Short mmCIF file of C-alpha atoms in Angstrom, two decimals:
data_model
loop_
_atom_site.label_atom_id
_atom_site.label_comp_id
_atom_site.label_asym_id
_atom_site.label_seq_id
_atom_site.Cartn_x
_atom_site.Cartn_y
_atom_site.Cartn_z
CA UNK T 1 125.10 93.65 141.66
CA UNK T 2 124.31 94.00 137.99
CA UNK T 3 125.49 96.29 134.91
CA UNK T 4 121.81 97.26 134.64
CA UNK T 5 120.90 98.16 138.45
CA UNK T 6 119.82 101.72 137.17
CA UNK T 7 116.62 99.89 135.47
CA UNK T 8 115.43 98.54 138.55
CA UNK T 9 113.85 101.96 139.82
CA UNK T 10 112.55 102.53 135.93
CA UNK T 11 111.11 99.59 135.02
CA UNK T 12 111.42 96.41 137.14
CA UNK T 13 110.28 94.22 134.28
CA UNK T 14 113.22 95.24 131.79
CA UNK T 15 115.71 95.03 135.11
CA UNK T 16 114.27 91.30 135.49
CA UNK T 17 114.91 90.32 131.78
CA UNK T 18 118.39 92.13 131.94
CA UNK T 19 120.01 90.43 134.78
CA UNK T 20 118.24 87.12 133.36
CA UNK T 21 120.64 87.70 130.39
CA UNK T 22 123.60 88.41 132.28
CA UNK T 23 122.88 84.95 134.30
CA UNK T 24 123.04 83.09 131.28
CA UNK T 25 126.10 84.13 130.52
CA UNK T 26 127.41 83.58 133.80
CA UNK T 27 126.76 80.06 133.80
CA UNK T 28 127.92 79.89 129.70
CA UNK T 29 124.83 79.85 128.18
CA UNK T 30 125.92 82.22 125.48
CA UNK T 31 123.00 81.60 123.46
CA UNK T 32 120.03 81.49 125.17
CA UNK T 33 122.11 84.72 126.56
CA UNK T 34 121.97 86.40 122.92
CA UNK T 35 117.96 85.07 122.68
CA UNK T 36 117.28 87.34 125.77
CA UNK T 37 119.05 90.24 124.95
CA UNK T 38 117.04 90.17 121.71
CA UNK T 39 113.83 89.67 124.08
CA UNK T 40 115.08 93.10 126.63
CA UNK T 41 115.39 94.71 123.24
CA UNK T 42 112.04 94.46 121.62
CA UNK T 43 110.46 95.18 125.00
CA UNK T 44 112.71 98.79 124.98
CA UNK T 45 111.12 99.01 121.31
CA UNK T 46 107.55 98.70 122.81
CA UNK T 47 107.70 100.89 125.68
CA UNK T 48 109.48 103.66 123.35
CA UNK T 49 106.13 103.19 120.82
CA UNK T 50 104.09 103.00 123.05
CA UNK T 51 100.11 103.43 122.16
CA UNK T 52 101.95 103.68 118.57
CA UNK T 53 101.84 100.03 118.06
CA UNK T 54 99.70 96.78 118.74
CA UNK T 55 100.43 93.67 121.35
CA UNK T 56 100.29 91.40 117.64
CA UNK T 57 102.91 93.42 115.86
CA UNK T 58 106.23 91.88 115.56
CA UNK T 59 109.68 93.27 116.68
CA UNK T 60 110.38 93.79 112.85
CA UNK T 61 107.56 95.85 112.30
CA UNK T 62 107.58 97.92 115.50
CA UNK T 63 111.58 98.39 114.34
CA UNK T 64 110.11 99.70 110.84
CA UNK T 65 107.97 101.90 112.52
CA UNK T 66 110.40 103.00 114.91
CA UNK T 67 112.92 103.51 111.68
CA UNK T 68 110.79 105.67 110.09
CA UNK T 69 110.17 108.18 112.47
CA UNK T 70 111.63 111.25 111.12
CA UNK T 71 114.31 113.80 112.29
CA UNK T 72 116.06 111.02 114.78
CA UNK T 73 118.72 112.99 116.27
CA UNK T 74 121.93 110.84 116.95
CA UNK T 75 121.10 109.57 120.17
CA UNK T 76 117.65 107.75 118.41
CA UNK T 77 119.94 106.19 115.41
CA UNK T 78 122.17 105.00 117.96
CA UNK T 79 119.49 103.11 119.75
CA UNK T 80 117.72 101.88 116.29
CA UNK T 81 121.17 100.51 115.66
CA UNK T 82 121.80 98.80 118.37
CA UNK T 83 117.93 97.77 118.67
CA UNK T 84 118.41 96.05 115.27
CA UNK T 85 122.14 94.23 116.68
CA UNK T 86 120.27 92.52 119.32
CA UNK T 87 116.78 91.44 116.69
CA UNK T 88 119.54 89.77 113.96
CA UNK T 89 121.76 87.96 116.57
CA UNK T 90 119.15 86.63 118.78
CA UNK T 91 117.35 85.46 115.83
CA UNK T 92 120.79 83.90 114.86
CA UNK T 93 121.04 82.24 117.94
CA UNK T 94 117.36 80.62 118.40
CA UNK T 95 117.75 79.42 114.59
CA UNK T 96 121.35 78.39 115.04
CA UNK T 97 121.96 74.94 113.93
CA UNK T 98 124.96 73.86 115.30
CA UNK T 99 125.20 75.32 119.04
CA UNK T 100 127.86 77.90 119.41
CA UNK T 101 130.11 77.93 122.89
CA UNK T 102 131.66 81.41 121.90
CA UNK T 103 130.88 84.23 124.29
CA UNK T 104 131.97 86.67 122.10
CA UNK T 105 128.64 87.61 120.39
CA UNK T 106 127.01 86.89 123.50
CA UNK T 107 129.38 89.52 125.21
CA UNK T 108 128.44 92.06 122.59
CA UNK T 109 125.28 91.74 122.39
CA UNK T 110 124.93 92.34 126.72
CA UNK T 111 127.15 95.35 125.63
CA UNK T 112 124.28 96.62 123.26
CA UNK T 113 121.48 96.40 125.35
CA UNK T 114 123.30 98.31 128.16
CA UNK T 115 123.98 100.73 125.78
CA UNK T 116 120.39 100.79 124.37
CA UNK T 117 118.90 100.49 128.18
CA UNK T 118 120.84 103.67 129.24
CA UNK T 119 119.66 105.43 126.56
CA UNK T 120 116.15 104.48 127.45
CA UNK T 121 116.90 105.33 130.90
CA UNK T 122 117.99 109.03 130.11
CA UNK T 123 115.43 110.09 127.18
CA UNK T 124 112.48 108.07 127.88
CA UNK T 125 112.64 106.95 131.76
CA UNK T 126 113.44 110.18 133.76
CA UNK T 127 117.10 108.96 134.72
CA UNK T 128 120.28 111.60 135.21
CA UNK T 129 121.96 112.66 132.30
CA UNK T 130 125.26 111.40 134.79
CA UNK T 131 124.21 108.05 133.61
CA UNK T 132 125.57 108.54 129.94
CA UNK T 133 128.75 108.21 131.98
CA UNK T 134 128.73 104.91 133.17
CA UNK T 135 130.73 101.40 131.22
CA UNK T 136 129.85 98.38 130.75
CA UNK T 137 131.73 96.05 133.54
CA UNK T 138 132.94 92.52 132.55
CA UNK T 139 133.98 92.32 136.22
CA UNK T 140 130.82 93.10 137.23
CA UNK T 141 129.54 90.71 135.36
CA UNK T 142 131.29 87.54 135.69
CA UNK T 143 131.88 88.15 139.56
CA UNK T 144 129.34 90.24 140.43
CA UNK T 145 131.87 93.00 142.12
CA UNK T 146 132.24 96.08 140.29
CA UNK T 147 136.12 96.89 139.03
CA UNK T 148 137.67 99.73 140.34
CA UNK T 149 139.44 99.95 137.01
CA UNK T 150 135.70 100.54 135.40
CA UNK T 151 134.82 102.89 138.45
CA UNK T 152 138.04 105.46 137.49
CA UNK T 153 136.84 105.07 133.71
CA UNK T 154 133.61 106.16 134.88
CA UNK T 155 135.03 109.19 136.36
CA UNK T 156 137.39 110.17 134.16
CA UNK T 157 134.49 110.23 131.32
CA UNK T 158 132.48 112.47 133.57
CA UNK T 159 135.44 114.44 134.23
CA UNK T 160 136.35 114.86 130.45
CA UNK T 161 132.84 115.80 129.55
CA UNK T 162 133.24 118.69 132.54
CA UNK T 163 136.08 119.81 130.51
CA UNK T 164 134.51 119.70 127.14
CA UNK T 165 131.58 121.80 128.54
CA UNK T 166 133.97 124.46 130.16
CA UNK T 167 135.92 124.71 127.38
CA UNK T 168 132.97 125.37 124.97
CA UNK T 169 131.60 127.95 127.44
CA UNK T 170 135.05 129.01 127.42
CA UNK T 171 135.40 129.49 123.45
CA UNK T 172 131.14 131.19 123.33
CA UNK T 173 132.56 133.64 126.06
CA UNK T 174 135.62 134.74 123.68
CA UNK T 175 133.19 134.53 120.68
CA UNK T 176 130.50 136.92 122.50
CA UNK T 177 133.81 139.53 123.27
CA UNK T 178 135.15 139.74 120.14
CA UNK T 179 131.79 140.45 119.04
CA UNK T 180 130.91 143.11 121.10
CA UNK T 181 134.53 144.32 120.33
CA UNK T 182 133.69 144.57 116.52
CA UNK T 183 130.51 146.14 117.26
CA UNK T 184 132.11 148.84 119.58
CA UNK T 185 135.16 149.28 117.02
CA UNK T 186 132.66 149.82 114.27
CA UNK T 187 130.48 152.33 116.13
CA UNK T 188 133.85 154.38 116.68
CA UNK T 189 134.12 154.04 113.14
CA UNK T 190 130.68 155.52 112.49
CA UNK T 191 131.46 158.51 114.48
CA UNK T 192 134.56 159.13 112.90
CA UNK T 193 132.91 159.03 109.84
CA UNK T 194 130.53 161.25 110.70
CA UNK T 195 132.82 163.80 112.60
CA UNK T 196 134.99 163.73 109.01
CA UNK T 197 132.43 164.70 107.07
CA UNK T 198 131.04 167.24 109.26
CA UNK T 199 134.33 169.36 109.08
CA UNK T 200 134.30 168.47 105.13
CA UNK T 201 130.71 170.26 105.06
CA UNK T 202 132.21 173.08 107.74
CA UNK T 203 134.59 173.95 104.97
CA UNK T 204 132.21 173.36 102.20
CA UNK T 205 130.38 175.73 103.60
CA UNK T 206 133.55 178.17 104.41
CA UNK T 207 134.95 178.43 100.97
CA UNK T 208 134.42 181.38 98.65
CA UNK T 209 132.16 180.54 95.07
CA UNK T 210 134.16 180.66 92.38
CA UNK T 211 133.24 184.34 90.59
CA UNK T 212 133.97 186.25 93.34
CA UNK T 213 137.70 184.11 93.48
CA UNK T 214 137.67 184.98 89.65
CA UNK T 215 136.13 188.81 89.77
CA UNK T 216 139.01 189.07 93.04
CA UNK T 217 141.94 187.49 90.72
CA UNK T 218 141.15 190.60 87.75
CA UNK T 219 140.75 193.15 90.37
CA UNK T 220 144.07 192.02 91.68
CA UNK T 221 145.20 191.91 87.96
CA UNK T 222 144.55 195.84 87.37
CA UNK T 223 145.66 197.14 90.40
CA UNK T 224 149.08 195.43 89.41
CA UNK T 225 149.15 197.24 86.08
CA UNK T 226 148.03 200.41 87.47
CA UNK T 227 151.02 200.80 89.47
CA UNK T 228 152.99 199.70 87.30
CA UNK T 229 152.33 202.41 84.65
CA UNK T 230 152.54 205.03 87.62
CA UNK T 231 155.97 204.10 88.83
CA UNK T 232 157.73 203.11 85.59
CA UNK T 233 156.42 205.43 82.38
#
């Protein structure tokens, strides 16, 4: 078994160059390990371009071109990153004077192209989103056995995403309520509104113009006096 099984269905020439990598390290041969890692990365740059670039150009300038495609979502920057990991240390490693027995970089750098080749996988070869879930295995790779600590990472990752994706069509759901609850409370309003100032215009419309109040208040005014002067002189 290898980390990078799922490019064996996608493209059997990256698989080949992948689990050449892995090999190498296997057998402690961190360097040429980092040297092929660089090699599985330019060929992901290449089948990403596509017609877009020439079998002369060089990984740098197929990386330039690649750089300077614009609007990259987070996903492409991630890949460009890692894409440019692999160029510098494999370079570092075929130019390396003194030879280097650390496995470190070489560890790293089989973490990067996983990460790179999954992302190929998903967005450019076809694969299940479900594979953005898997880890890298060290297990895997040194005994060729997958862990079952890696397996209940895996899992748990898939399961947390599950979550994540309920609980944001959890929080749209409330959002989409209380929206249609403001909309309802403010159509209430508007008919309140209106019903007030229908009665305003009811009695508007009811109340007496201000002569006749006035002519009513001196009519009112005379008839007072008038019976006064009857019953008292």
């Amino acid at each position: 078994m290898s980390n990078f099984d799922f490019l064996k269905n996608i493209n059997e020439n990256l698989y080949i160059i992948a689990v050449d990598a892995e090999n190498l390290f296997r057998d402690r041969y961190f360097e040429q390990c980092m040297a092929q890692t660089r090699r599985l990365g330019e060929h992901l740059c290449r089948q990403v371009m596509g017609d877009r670039v020439n079998p002369s150009d060089t990984f740098d300038q197929i990386l330039a071109t690649l750089k300077d495609t614009p609007s990259q979502s987070e996903i492409e920057k991630e890949f460009i990153d890692d894409l440019y990991f692999l160029k510098k240390a494999g370079n570092k490693a075929v130019h390396s004077i003194k030879v280097s027995n650390d496995g470190k970089d070489a560890l790293e750098c089989l973490e990067r192209a996983f990460e790179a080749s999954i992302n190929f996988a998903v967005y450019k070869g076809g694969a299940s989103e479900e594979l953005l879930n898997k880890v890298f295995d060290e297990e895997l790779l040194i005994t060729g056995k997958k862990s079952k600590k890696i397996s209940l990472q895996e899992e748990y990752i898939a399961k947390k995403k599950q979550w994540i994706e309920e609980e944001k069509e959890l929080s749209q759901g409330k959002e989409k309520k209380k929206k249609k609850s403001k909309r309802k409370n403010k159509k209430e309003d508007d008919l309140n509104e209106n019903e007030y100032n229908k009665k305003n215009t009811a009695l508007d419309n009811g109340k007496k113009p201000l002569w006749k109040e006035i002519a009513e208040t001196i009519v009112a005014g005379i008839v007072i006096y008038v019976c006064y002067l009857l019953f008292f002189k």
